[in-house]
Amino acid sequence: MKKTFVSYEKLKEIVKDYPTPFHLYDEKGIRENVRHLQEAFSWNKGYKEYFAVKATPTPAILQILKEEGCGVDCSSYTELIMSDKVGFKNDDIMFTSNVTPKEDFVLARSLNATITLDDITHINFLEETAGIPETISCRFNPGGDFVINNAIMDTPQDAKYGFTREQMTEGFKTLISKGVKHFGIHAFLASNTIANEYYPALARILFETAVELQRETGAHIQFINLSGGVGIPYLPDQDATNIYEVGQGVKKAFDEILVPAGMGDVSIFTELGRFVLGPFGHLVSTVLHEKHTHKEYIGLDACAANLMRPAMYGAYHHITVMGKENEPDDHIYDVTGGLCENNDKFAVDRKLPKIDIGDLVVLHDTGAHGFAMGYNYNGKLRSAEILLKEDGTTELIRRAETPDDYFATLDFSKWSKK
Ligand SMILES: *Cc1c(COP(=O)(O)O)cnc(C)c1O
């Protein structure tokens, strides 16, 4: 059974101060989880987690991760600005973008962030726009299917990201000729993968490629970035990734491939978003309406604008009806938001206890790619974000939007004159 990280009693207190809907984050859980991750990779001297800002672009969350020794992985201009404001500096910032605008490269260079190039043509583009740094990383896309234990995990051949294998060699040679001294290799081949074998399998591909590239081009390979993709158990019957097993699997590949090639000093980097934050967020909502037509509907004060994953991917997010954890799941509901879109359903045909108007409902695992994917369709406003701190107190870390925020980019003066 999936449990909420906040008790019903505590949540009843919190909603007295903050109206629903809001995203709630668990500071204690975040810190403990990051420490496990770091311990799992502590065998590697240079190991560092660069949290993928796009998963949870909230300064107070980035601050917690900074205190835990993480860097950040940015993909856009505003993520770079946010990271700089929170105090991440130089090598603490990775910039892994694609279809990159000129201004983004200029800002990344001025912050001295480590740039990951997505394409061979970006070498000249970067040189012309911001100049080539001494340390740079290239994103690799091996093509084909990415297979673990005979199962296709994802299809890199269809992914827009990265250099082909031939382009990696050519790109490294070109970059060396332009003064690059130290290289990184990056790849992201499968998303939300809870199989413990994902990172070790990816590592094997990248380590072998690193050895080849070193031999072919003489490049000094300083780091290998396994990027994101380690999944979390959204479903109640799924097992969580065992991050210690993952760390040991990567170590085995490292010892077998890099160490014998004299490359035992390579640093391992990760850019995990979902694994680091996902389980430590809840979307807290109140039941506004019930509706009995061709199906039984429960309508919440949250909608897909607060959590897009179910509407976008049909993703499962577990639901707990607070105070009814021990009641039988003997009702079948579609749990919906109020957008004028029929895919605005957090759950379809979900077995749940009998739900009443006013019940507090928690949607689990919204800590990553939750609030972040929010939008303003139907004029819906973004919710607040609240941090449940280690001492049990709460802090408003982002206020809810108001109609004024929604209208901030418009000028009504033409109509308000008379
Ligand atoms: C989205 C993204 C991540 C994080 O992915 P998760 O699935 O949240 O771990 C890491 N690196 C890059 C380049 C990304 O685009």
CSV table of C-alpha atoms and ligand atoms in Angstrom, one decimal:
chain,number,residue,atom,x,y,z
A,1,MET,CA,0.0,0.0,0.0
A,2,LYS,CA,1.3,3.4,-0.9
A,3,LYS,CA,1.4,5.8,2.0
A,4,THR,CA,1.3,9.6,2.1
A,5,PHE,CA,4.3,11.3,3.7
A,6,VAL,CA,1.9,13.6,5.6
A,7,SER,CA,-0.8,12.5,8.1
A,8,TYR,CA,-4.4,13.4,7.8
A,9,GLU,CA,-4.2,15.4,11.1
A,10,LYS,CA,-1.2,17.3,9.8
A,11,LEU,CA,-2.8,18.0,6.4
A,12,LYS,CA,-6.0,19.3,8.0
A,13,GLU,CA,-3.8,21.8,9.8
A,14,ILE,CA,-2.0,22.7,6.6
A,15,VAL,CA,-5.2,23.4,4.6
A,16,LYS,CA,-6.3,25.8,7.3
A,17,ASP,CA,-3.4,28.0,6.3
A,18,TYR,CA,-3.3,27.3,2.6
A,19,PRO,CA,-6.3,26.7,0.4
A,20,THR,CA,-6.2,23.7,-2.0
A,21,PRO,CA,-5.1,22.8,-4.5
A,22,PHE,CA,-1.3,22.9,-3.8
A,23,HIS,CA,1.8,20.9,-4.3
A,24,LEU,CA,3.4,19.8,-1.0
A,25,TYR,CA,7.0,18.6,-0.8
A,26,ASP,CA,8.7,16.5,1.9
A,27,GLU,CA,12.1,18.0,2.9
A,28,LYS,CA,13.1,15.0,5.0
A,29,GLY,CA,12.4,12.5,2.2
A,30,ILE,CA,14.2,14.6,-0.3
A,31,ARG,CA,17.4,14.9,1.8
A,32,GLU,CA,17.4,11.2,2.8
A,33,ASN,CA,16.9,10.0,-0.8
A,34,VAL,CA,19.7,12.2,-2.2
A,35,ARG,CA,22.1,10.9,0.5
A,36,HIS,CA,21.3,7.3,-0.5
A,37,LEU,CA,22.0,8.2,-4.2
A,38,GLN,CA,25.3,9.8,-3.3
A,39,GLU,CA,26.3,6.9,-1.1
A,40,ALA,CA,25.4,4.4,-3.9
A,41,PHE,CA,28.0,6.2,-6.1
A,42,SER,CA,30.5,7.1,-3.5
A,43,TRP,CA,32.9,4.5,-5.0
A,44,ASN,CA,33.5,7.1,-7.8
A,45,LYS,CA,35.7,10.0,-6.6
A,46,GLY,CA,34.2,12.6,-8.9
A,47,TYR,CA,30.6,11.6,-8.7
A,48,LYS,CA,28.0,14.4,-8.7
A,49,GLU,CA,24.3,14.6,-9.2
A,50,TYR,CA,23.2,17.5,-11.3
A,51,PHE,CA,19.5,17.8,-10.6
A,52,ALA,CA,17.4,18.3,-13.7
A,53,VAL,CA,15.8,21.7,-13.0
A,54,LYS,CA,13.0,21.2,-15.4
A,55,ALA,CA,11.6,18.5,-13.1
A,56,THR,CA,11.0,20.9,-10.2
A,57,PRO,CA,12.0,24.5,-11.1
A,58,THR,CA,11.5,25.8,-7.5
A,59,PRO,CA,14.3,27.8,-5.8
A,60,ALA,CA,13.6,26.4,-2.3
A,61,ILE,CA,13.9,22.9,-3.6
A,62,LEU,CA,17.1,23.7,-5.5
A,63,GLN,CA,18.5,25.2,-2.3
A,64,ILE,CA,17.9,21.9,-0.4
A,65,LEU,CA,19.7,20.0,-3.2
A,66,LYS,CA,22.5,22.6,-3.1
A,67,GLU,CA,23.0,22.0,0.6
A,68,GLU,CA,23.2,18.3,-0.1
A,69,GLY,CA,26.0,18.9,-2.6
A,70,CYS,CA,24.2,18.6,-5.9
A,71,GLY,CA,24.6,20.7,-9.0
A,72,VAL,CA,21.9,21.5,-11.5
A,73,ASP,CA,21.2,20.6,-15.0
A,74,CYS,CA,19.6,23.4,-17.0
A,75,SER,CA,18.0,23.3,-20.4
A,76,SER,CA,16.9,26.8,-21.0
A,77,TYR,CA,17.6,30.5,-20.4
A,78,THR,CA,15.3,30.9,-17.4
A,79,GLU,CA,16.5,27.7,-15.8
A,80,LEU,CA,20.0,29.2,-16.0
A,81,ILE,CA,18.9,32.4,-14.4
A,82,MET,CA,17.1,30.6,-11.6
A,83,SER,CA,20.2,28.4,-10.9
A,84,ASP,CA,22.5,31.4,-10.9
A,85,LYS,CA,20.1,33.3,-8.5
A,86,VAL,CA,20.1,30.3,-6.1
A,87,GLY,CA,23.9,30.5,-6.1
A,88,PHE,CA,25.0,27.6,-8.3
A,89,LYS,CA,28.3,28.6,-9.9
A,90,ASN,CA,30.5,27.4,-12.7
A,91,ASP,CA,30.9,23.6,-12.8
A,92,ASP,CA,27.9,23.2,-10.5
A,93,ILE,CA,25.8,24.1,-13.6
A,94,MET,CA,25.4,21.7,-16.5
A,95,PHE,CA,23.6,23.1,-19.6
A,96,THR,CA,22.1,20.3,-21.6
A,97,SER,CA,19.8,21.8,-24.2
A,98,ASN,CA,18.6,21.1,-27.7
A,99,VAL,CA,17.6,23.3,-30.6
A,100,THR,CA,19.5,25.9,-28.5
A,101,PRO,CA,18.9,29.6,-29.1
A,102,LYS,CA,22.0,31.8,-29.3
A,103,GLU,CA,21.2,33.8,-26.1
A,104,ASP,CA,21.1,30.5,-24.1
A,105,PHE,CA,24.6,29.6,-25.2
A,106,VAL,CA,25.8,33.1,-24.4
A,107,LEU,CA,24.3,33.0,-20.9
A,108,ALA,CA,25.6,29.5,-20.3
A,109,ARG,CA,29.1,30.6,-21.3
A,110,SER,CA,29.0,33.7,-19.2
A,111,LEU,CA,28.0,31.6,-16.1
A,112,ASN,CA,30.8,29.3,-17.0
A,113,ALA,CA,28.4,26.3,-17.0
A,114,THR,CA,29.5,23.0,-18.5
A,115,ILE,CA,27.8,22.7,-21.9
A,116,THR,CA,26.5,19.5,-23.4
A,117,LEU,CA,26.2,19.8,-27.2
A,118,ASP,CA,23.2,18.1,-28.7
A,119,ASP,CA,24.4,18.1,-32.3
A,120,ILE,CA,27.6,18.3,-34.4
A,121,THR,CA,26.4,21.5,-36.1
A,122,HIS,CA,26.2,23.2,-32.7
A,123,ILE,CA,30.0,23.2,-32.7
A,124,ASN,CA,30.2,26.0,-35.2
A,125,PHE,CA,27.1,27.6,-33.8
A,126,LEU,CA,28.6,27.7,-30.3
A,127,GLU,CA,32.0,29.0,-31.7
A,128,GLU,CA,30.3,31.8,-33.5
A,129,THR,CA,27.9,32.8,-30.7
A,130,ALA,CA,29.7,32.3,-27.5
A,131,GLY,CA,33.1,30.7,-28.1
A,132,ILE,CA,34.3,27.2,-27.4
A,133,PRO,CA,35.2,26.4,-23.8
A,134,GLU,CA,38.1,24.1,-22.6
A,135,THR,CA,35.7,21.5,-21.2
A,136,ILE,CA,32.7,20.3,-23.2
A,137,SER,CA,30.4,17.4,-23.3
A,138,CYS,CA,28.7,15.7,-26.3
A,139,ARG,CA,25.4,13.9,-26.2
A,140,PHE,CA,25.5,10.5,-27.8
A,141,ASN,CA,22.6,8.7,-29.6
A,142,PRO,CA,23.5,5.2,-30.6
A,143,GLY,CA,20.3,4.7,-32.6
A,144,GLY,CA,18.5,1.4,-32.8
A,145,ASP,CA,16.5,0.0,-29.9
A,146,PHE,CA,17.7,0.2,-26.4
A,147,VAL,CA,17.3,-3.4,-25.1
A,148,ILE,CA,17.7,-4.8,-21.6
A,149,ASN,CA,17.1,-8.5,-21.0
A,150,ASN,CA,15.5,-8.9,-24.4
A,151,ALA,CA,13.0,-6.1,-23.6
A,152,ILE,CA,12.9,-2.9,-25.7
A,153,MET,CA,13.2,-0.1,-23.1
A,154,ASP,CA,13.1,2.7,-25.6
A,155,THR,CA,13.9,3.5,-29.3
A,156,PRO,CA,16.9,5.9,-29.5
A,157,GLN,CA,16.5,5.7,-33.4
A,158,ASP,CA,13.4,7.8,-33.1
A,159,ALA,CA,14.8,10.3,-30.6
A,160,LYS,CA,15.7,13.8,-31.8
A,161,TYR,CA,18.6,14.0,-29.4
A,162,GLY,CA,22.3,13.6,-29.7
A,163,PHE,CA,25.2,12.8,-32.1
A,164,THR,CA,25.5,9.5,-34.1
A,165,ARG,CA,28.5,7.4,-33.3
A,166,GLU,CA,30.4,8.6,-36.4
A,167,GLN,CA,29.6,12.2,-35.5
A,168,MET,CA,31.0,11.7,-32.0
A,169,THR,CA,34.4,10.8,-33.5
A,170,GLU,CA,34.3,13.7,-36.0
A,171,GLY,CA,32.9,16.1,-33.4
A,172,PHE,CA,35.7,15.3,-30.9
A,173,LYS,CA,38.4,15.8,-33.5
A,174,THR,CA,36.9,19.1,-34.5
A,175,LEU,CA,36.6,20.2,-30.9
A,176,ILE,CA,40.2,19.3,-30.2
A,177,SER,CA,41.3,21.4,-33.1
A,178,LYS,CA,39.3,24.3,-31.6
A,179,GLY,CA,41.1,24.0,-28.3
A,180,VAL,CA,39.0,21.7,-26.2
A,181,LYS,CA,41.1,20.0,-23.5
A,182,HIS,CA,38.6,17.9,-21.5
A,183,PHE,CA,35.5,16.0,-22.7
A,184,GLY,CA,32.3,14.6,-21.3
A,185,ILE,CA,30.0,12.0,-22.9
A,186,HIS,CA,26.3,12.2,-22.2
A,187,ALA,CA,23.3,10.0,-23.1
A,188,PHE,CA,19.7,9.6,-22.1
A,189,LEU,CA,18.3,6.4,-23.7
A,190,ALA,CA,15.2,5.5,-21.7
A,191,SER,CA,12.8,7.4,-19.5
A,192,ASN,CA,11.2,6.4,-16.2
A,193,THR,CA,12.9,3.0,-16.1
A,194,ILE,CA,12.7,1.2,-12.7
A,195,ALA,CA,14.7,-1.8,-13.9
A,196,ASN,CA,17.9,-1.7,-11.8
A,197,GLU,CA,19.8,-2.7,-15.0
A,198,TYR,CA,19.1,0.6,-16.8
A,199,TYR,CA,22.0,2.6,-15.6
A,200,PRO,CA,24.5,-0.3,-15.8
A,201,ALA,CA,23.5,-1.1,-19.4
A,202,LEU,CA,23.7,2.6,-20.4
A,203,ALA,CA,27.0,2.9,-18.6
A,204,ARG,CA,28.4,-0.1,-20.5
A,205,ILE,CA,27.6,1.6,-23.8
A,206,LEU,CA,29.0,4.9,-22.8
A,207,PHE,CA,32.2,3.4,-21.2
A,208,GLU,CA,32.9,1.4,-24.3
A,209,THR,CA,32.3,4.4,-26.5
A,210,ALA,CA,34.6,6.5,-24.2
A,211,VAL,CA,37.4,4.0,-24.6
A,212,GLU,CA,37.0,4.0,-28.4
A,213,LEU,CA,36.9,7.7,-28.6
A,214,GLN,CA,39.9,8.1,-26.5
A,215,ARG,CA,41.8,5.7,-28.7
A,216,GLU,CA,40.6,7.3,-32.0
A,217,THR,CA,41.0,10.9,-31.1
A,218,GLY,CA,43.4,11.1,-28.1
A,219,ALA,CA,40.7,13.1,-26.3
A,220,HIS,CA,40.9,13.4,-22.5
A,221,ILE,CA,37.6,12.1,-21.2
A,222,GLN,CA,36.9,13.7,-17.8
A,223,PHE,CA,33.3,12.6,-17.1
A,224,ILE,CA,30.5,10.4,-18.2
A,225,ASN,CA,27.0,11.7,-17.7
A,226,LEU,CA,24.4,9.0,-17.3
A,227,SER,CA,21.8,11.8,-17.3
A,228,GLY,CA,18.2,11.1,-16.1
A,229,GLY,CA,15.8,8.2,-16.6
A,230,VAL,CA,15.9,6.2,-13.4
A,231,GLY,CA,12.2,5.7,-12.6
A,232,ILE,CA,10.0,5.6,-9.5
A,233,PRO,CA,7.2,3.2,-8.6
A,234,TYR,CA,4.1,5.1,-9.5
A,235,LEU,CA,2.0,2.0,-9.2
A,236,PRO,CA,1.3,0.5,-5.8
A,237,ASP,CA,2.5,-3.0,-6.8
A,238,GLN,CA,5.8,-1.8,-8.4
A,239,ASP,CA,9.1,-2.2,-6.6
A,240,ALA,CA,11.3,0.9,-6.2
A,241,THR,CA,14.6,1.0,-7.9
A,242,ASN,CA,17.4,-0.2,-5.6
A,243,ILE,CA,19.8,2.6,-6.1
A,244,TYR,CA,22.6,0.7,-4.3
A,245,GLU,CA,22.3,-2.1,-6.8
A,246,VAL,CA,22.3,0.4,-9.6
A,247,GLY,CA,25.5,2.0,-8.2
A,248,GLN,CA,27.2,-1.4,-7.9
A,249,GLY,CA,26.1,-2.3,-11.5
A,250,VAL,CA,27.7,0.9,-12.8
A,251,LYS,CA,30.8,0.2,-10.7
A,252,LYS,CA,31.1,-3.3,-12.2
A,253,ALA,CA,31.0,-1.9,-15.8
A,254,PHE,CA,33.5,0.8,-14.7
A,255,ASP,CA,35.9,-1.7,-13.3
A,256,GLU,CA,35.6,-4.0,-16.3
A,257,ILE,CA,35.8,-1.4,-19.1
A,258,LEU,CA,37.3,1.9,-18.0
A,259,VAL,CA,39.8,0.8,-15.4
A,260,PRO,CA,41.7,-1.7,-17.7
A,261,ALA,CA,41.8,1.1,-20.3
A,262,GLY,CA,43.6,3.4,-17.9
A,263,MET,CA,40.6,5.6,-17.5
A,264,GLY,CA,39.8,4.9,-13.9
A,265,ASP,CA,39.9,8.6,-13.1
A,266,VAL,CA,36.7,9.4,-15.1
A,267,SER,CA,34.0,11.0,-13.0
A,268,ILE,CA,30.4,9.8,-13.1
A,269,PHE,CA,27.7,12.3,-13.3
A,270,THR,CA,23.9,11.9,-13.1
A,271,GLU,CA,21.1,14.3,-14.0
A,272,LEU,CA,18.2,12.7,-12.2
A,273,GLY,CA,15.0,14.6,-11.8
A,274,ARG,CA,12.2,12.1,-11.2
A,275,PHE,CA,14.2,9.7,-9.0
A,276,VAL,CA,15.4,12.5,-6.8
A,277,LEU,CA,12.1,14.4,-6.3
A,278,GLY,CA,9.2,12.4,-7.7
A,279,PRO,CA,8.0,10.5,-4.6
A,280,PHE,CA,8.4,13.5,-2.4
A,281,GLY,CA,5.6,15.6,-3.8
A,282,HIS,CA,1.9,15.4,-3.3
A,283,LEU,CA,-0.8,17.3,-5.1
A,284,VAL,CA,-3.4,18.1,-2.4
A,285,SER,CA,-6.9,18.7,-3.6
A,286,THR,CA,-10.5,19.0,-2.3
A,287,VAL,CA,-13.5,17.2,-3.7
A,288,LEU,CA,-15.8,19.9,-5.2
A,289,HIS,CA,-18.5,17.8,-6.8
A,290,GLU,CA,-19.8,14.3,-7.4
A,291,LYS,CA,-21.7,13.4,-10.5
A,292,HIS,CA,-23.8,10.3,-11.4
A,293,THR,CA,-24.4,9.9,-15.1
A,294,HIS,CA,-23.1,7.1,-17.4
A,295,LYS,CA,-20.3,6.8,-15.0
A,296,GLU,CA,-19.6,7.9,-11.4
A,297,TYR,CA,-17.5,11.1,-11.4
A,298,ILE,CA,-15.6,12.8,-8.6
A,299,GLY,CA,-14.6,16.4,-9.5
A,300,LEU,CA,-11.6,18.0,-7.8
A,301,ASP,CA,-10.5,21.6,-7.4
A,302,ALA,CA,-7.2,20.5,-9.1
A,303,CYS,CA,-7.1,19.8,-12.8
A,304,ALA,CA,-4.6,18.8,-15.5
A,305,ALA,CA,-3.2,22.3,-15.4
A,306,ASN,CA,-1.8,21.3,-12.0
A,307,LEU,CA,-0.7,17.8,-13.0
A,308,MET,CA,-0.5,17.0,-16.7
A,309,ARG,CA,0.9,13.5,-16.7
A,310,PRO,CA,-2.3,11.6,-16.6
A,311,ALA,CA,-3.9,13.7,-19.4
A,312,MET,CA,-0.7,13.7,-21.5
A,313,TYR,CA,0.6,10.1,-21.1
A,314,GLY,CA,-2.3,8.3,-19.4
A,315,ALA,CA,0.1,8.1,-16.5
A,316,TYR,CA,-1.0,6.5,-13.3
A,317,HIS,CA,-0.8,8.6,-10.1
A,318,HIS,CA,-1.9,6.8,-7.0
A,319,ILE,CA,-4.8,8.5,-5.0
A,320,THR,CA,-5.3,8.5,-1.3
A,321,VAL,CA,-8.6,9.8,0.1
A,322,MET,CA,-7.4,11.2,3.4
A,323,GLY,CA,-9.0,9.7,6.5
A,324,LYS,CA,-10.3,6.8,4.5
A,325,GLU,CA,-7.0,4.8,4.1
A,326,ASN,CA,-8.4,1.8,5.9
A,327,GLU,CA,-11.9,1.7,4.2
A,328,PRO,CA,-12.5,-0.8,1.4
A,329,ASP,CA,-12.0,0.3,-2.2
A,330,ASP,CA,-15.5,-0.7,-3.1
A,331,HIS,CA,-16.4,2.2,-5.4
A,332,ILE,CA,-15.3,2.8,-9.0
A,333,TYR,CA,-14.8,6.4,-10.0
A,334,ASP,CA,-13.4,8.6,-12.7
A,335,VAL,CA,-11.6,11.4,-10.8
A,336,THR,CA,-11.6,14.5,-12.9
A,337,GLY,CA,-10.6,18.2,-13.0
A,338,GLY,CA,-12.6,21.0,-14.4
A,339,LEU,CA,-10.9,21.6,-17.8
A,340,CYS,CA,-13.1,21.6,-20.9
A,341,GLU,CA,-11.1,18.6,-22.1
A,342,ASN,CA,-12.3,15.1,-21.6
A,343,ASN,CA,-8.8,13.9,-21.0
A,344,ASP,CA,-8.7,16.0,-17.8
A,345,LYS,CA,-9.0,12.8,-15.7
A,346,PHE,CA,-6.6,12.0,-12.9
A,347,ALA,CA,-8.0,8.4,-12.8
A,348,VAL,CA,-10.3,6.3,-14.9
A,349,ASP,CA,-12.3,3.4,-13.4
A,350,ARG,CA,-10.3,3.6,-10.2
A,351,LYS,CA,-11.3,1.6,-7.2
A,352,LEU,CA,-11.5,3.9,-4.2
A,353,PRO,CA,-13.4,4.1,-1.0
A,354,LYS,CA,-16.7,6.0,-1.0
A,355,ILE,CA,-15.8,9.7,-1.6
A,356,ASP,CA,-17.8,12.6,-0.3
A,357,ILE,CA,-17.8,16.3,-1.2
A,358,GLY,CA,-15.2,18.1,0.9
A,359,ASP,CA,-12.9,15.1,1.2
A,360,LEU,CA,-9.2,15.8,1.0
A,361,VAL,CA,-7.5,13.9,-1.8
A,362,VAL,CA,-3.8,13.3,-2.3
A,363,LEU,CA,-2.3,12.5,-5.7
A,364,HIS,CA,1.0,10.8,-5.1
A,365,ASP,CA,4.4,11.2,-6.8
A,366,THR,CA,4.0,14.7,-8.1
A,367,GLY,CA,7.4,16.0,-6.9
A,368,ALA,CA,8.9,15.9,-10.4
A,369,HIS,CA,7.4,16.8,-13.7
A,370,GLY,CA,4.2,17.8,-11.7
A,371,PHE,CA,3.9,21.5,-10.9
A,372,ALA,CA,6.6,22.0,-13.6
A,373,MET,CA,4.4,20.9,-16.5
A,374,GLY,CA,1.6,23.2,-15.3
A,375,TYR,CA,-0.1,25.6,-17.8
A,376,ASN,CA,-2.9,28.1,-17.9
A,377,TYR,CA,-5.4,26.5,-20.3
A,378,ASN,CA,-9.0,27.5,-19.6
A,379,GLY,CA,-7.6,30.4,-17.6
A,380,LYS,CA,-6.7,28.1,-14.7
A,381,LEU,CA,-4.2,29.5,-12.4
A,382,ARG,CA,-1.0,27.7,-11.2
A,383,SER,CA,-1.2,26.5,-7.6
A,384,ALA,CA,1.0,27.3,-4.6
A,385,GLU,CA,3.9,25.1,-3.6
A,386,ILE,CA,4.5,24.3,0.1
A,387,LEU,CA,7.4,22.7,1.8
A,388,LEU,CA,6.8,20.4,4.7
A,389,LYS,CA,10.1,20.9,6.6
A,390,GLU,CA,12.0,18.5,8.6
A,391,ASP,CA,10.8,20.0,11.9
A,392,GLY,CA,7.2,19.5,10.8
A,393,THR,CA,6.5,23.2,10.0
A,394,THR,CA,5.4,24.4,6.6
A,395,GLU,CA,6.7,27.1,4.4
A,396,LEU,CA,5.1,28.7,1.3
A,397,ILE,CA,7.8,28.3,-1.3
A,398,ARG,CA,5.7,29.6,-4.2
A,399,ARG,CA,2.4,31.5,-3.8
A,400,ALA,CA,-0.5,30.6,-6.0
A,401,GLU,CA,-1.1,32.7,-9.1
A,402,THR,CA,-3.8,35.3,-9.0
A,403,PRO,CA,-5.9,36.7,-11.9
A,404,ASP,CA,-3.4,39.6,-12.0
A,405,ASP,CA,-0.6,37.2,-12.7
A,406,TYR,CA,-2.6,35.7,-15.5
A,407,PHE,CA,-3.3,39.1,-17.0
A,408,ALA,CA,0.2,40.5,-16.4
A,409,THR,CA,1.2,40.2,-20.1
A,410,LEU,CA,-1.9,42.1,-21.3
A,411,ASP,CA,-2.6,45.8,-21.5
A,412,PHE,CA,-6.3,46.5,-20.7
A,413,SER,CA,-5.8,50.3,-20.8
A,414,LYS,CA,-7.5,50.6,-24.1
A,415,TRP,CA,-10.7,49.3,-22.6
A,416,SER,CA,-10.5,50.8,-19.2
A,417,LYS,CA,-10.3,54.4,-20.4
A,418,LYS,CA,-14.0,55.2,-20.2
B,1,LIG,C1,14.5,15.5,-18.5
B,1,LIG,C2,16.0,15.4,-18.4
B,1,LIG,C3,16.6,14.8,-17.3
B,1,LIG,C4,15.8,14.3,-16.1
B,1,LIG,O1,15.0,13.2,-16.4
B,1,LIG,P1,14.3,12.4,-15.3
B,1,LIG,O2,13.4,11.4,-16.1
B,1,LIG,O3,13.5,13.3,-14.5
B,1,LIG,O4,15.3,11.7,-14.5
B,1,LIG,C5,17.9,14.7,-17.3
B,1,LIG,N1,18.7,15.1,-18.3
B,1,LIG,C6,18.1,15.7,-19.4
B,1,LIG,C7,19.0,16.1,-20.5
B,1,LIG,C8,16.8,15.8,-19.5
B,1,LIG,O5,16.2,16.3,-20.6
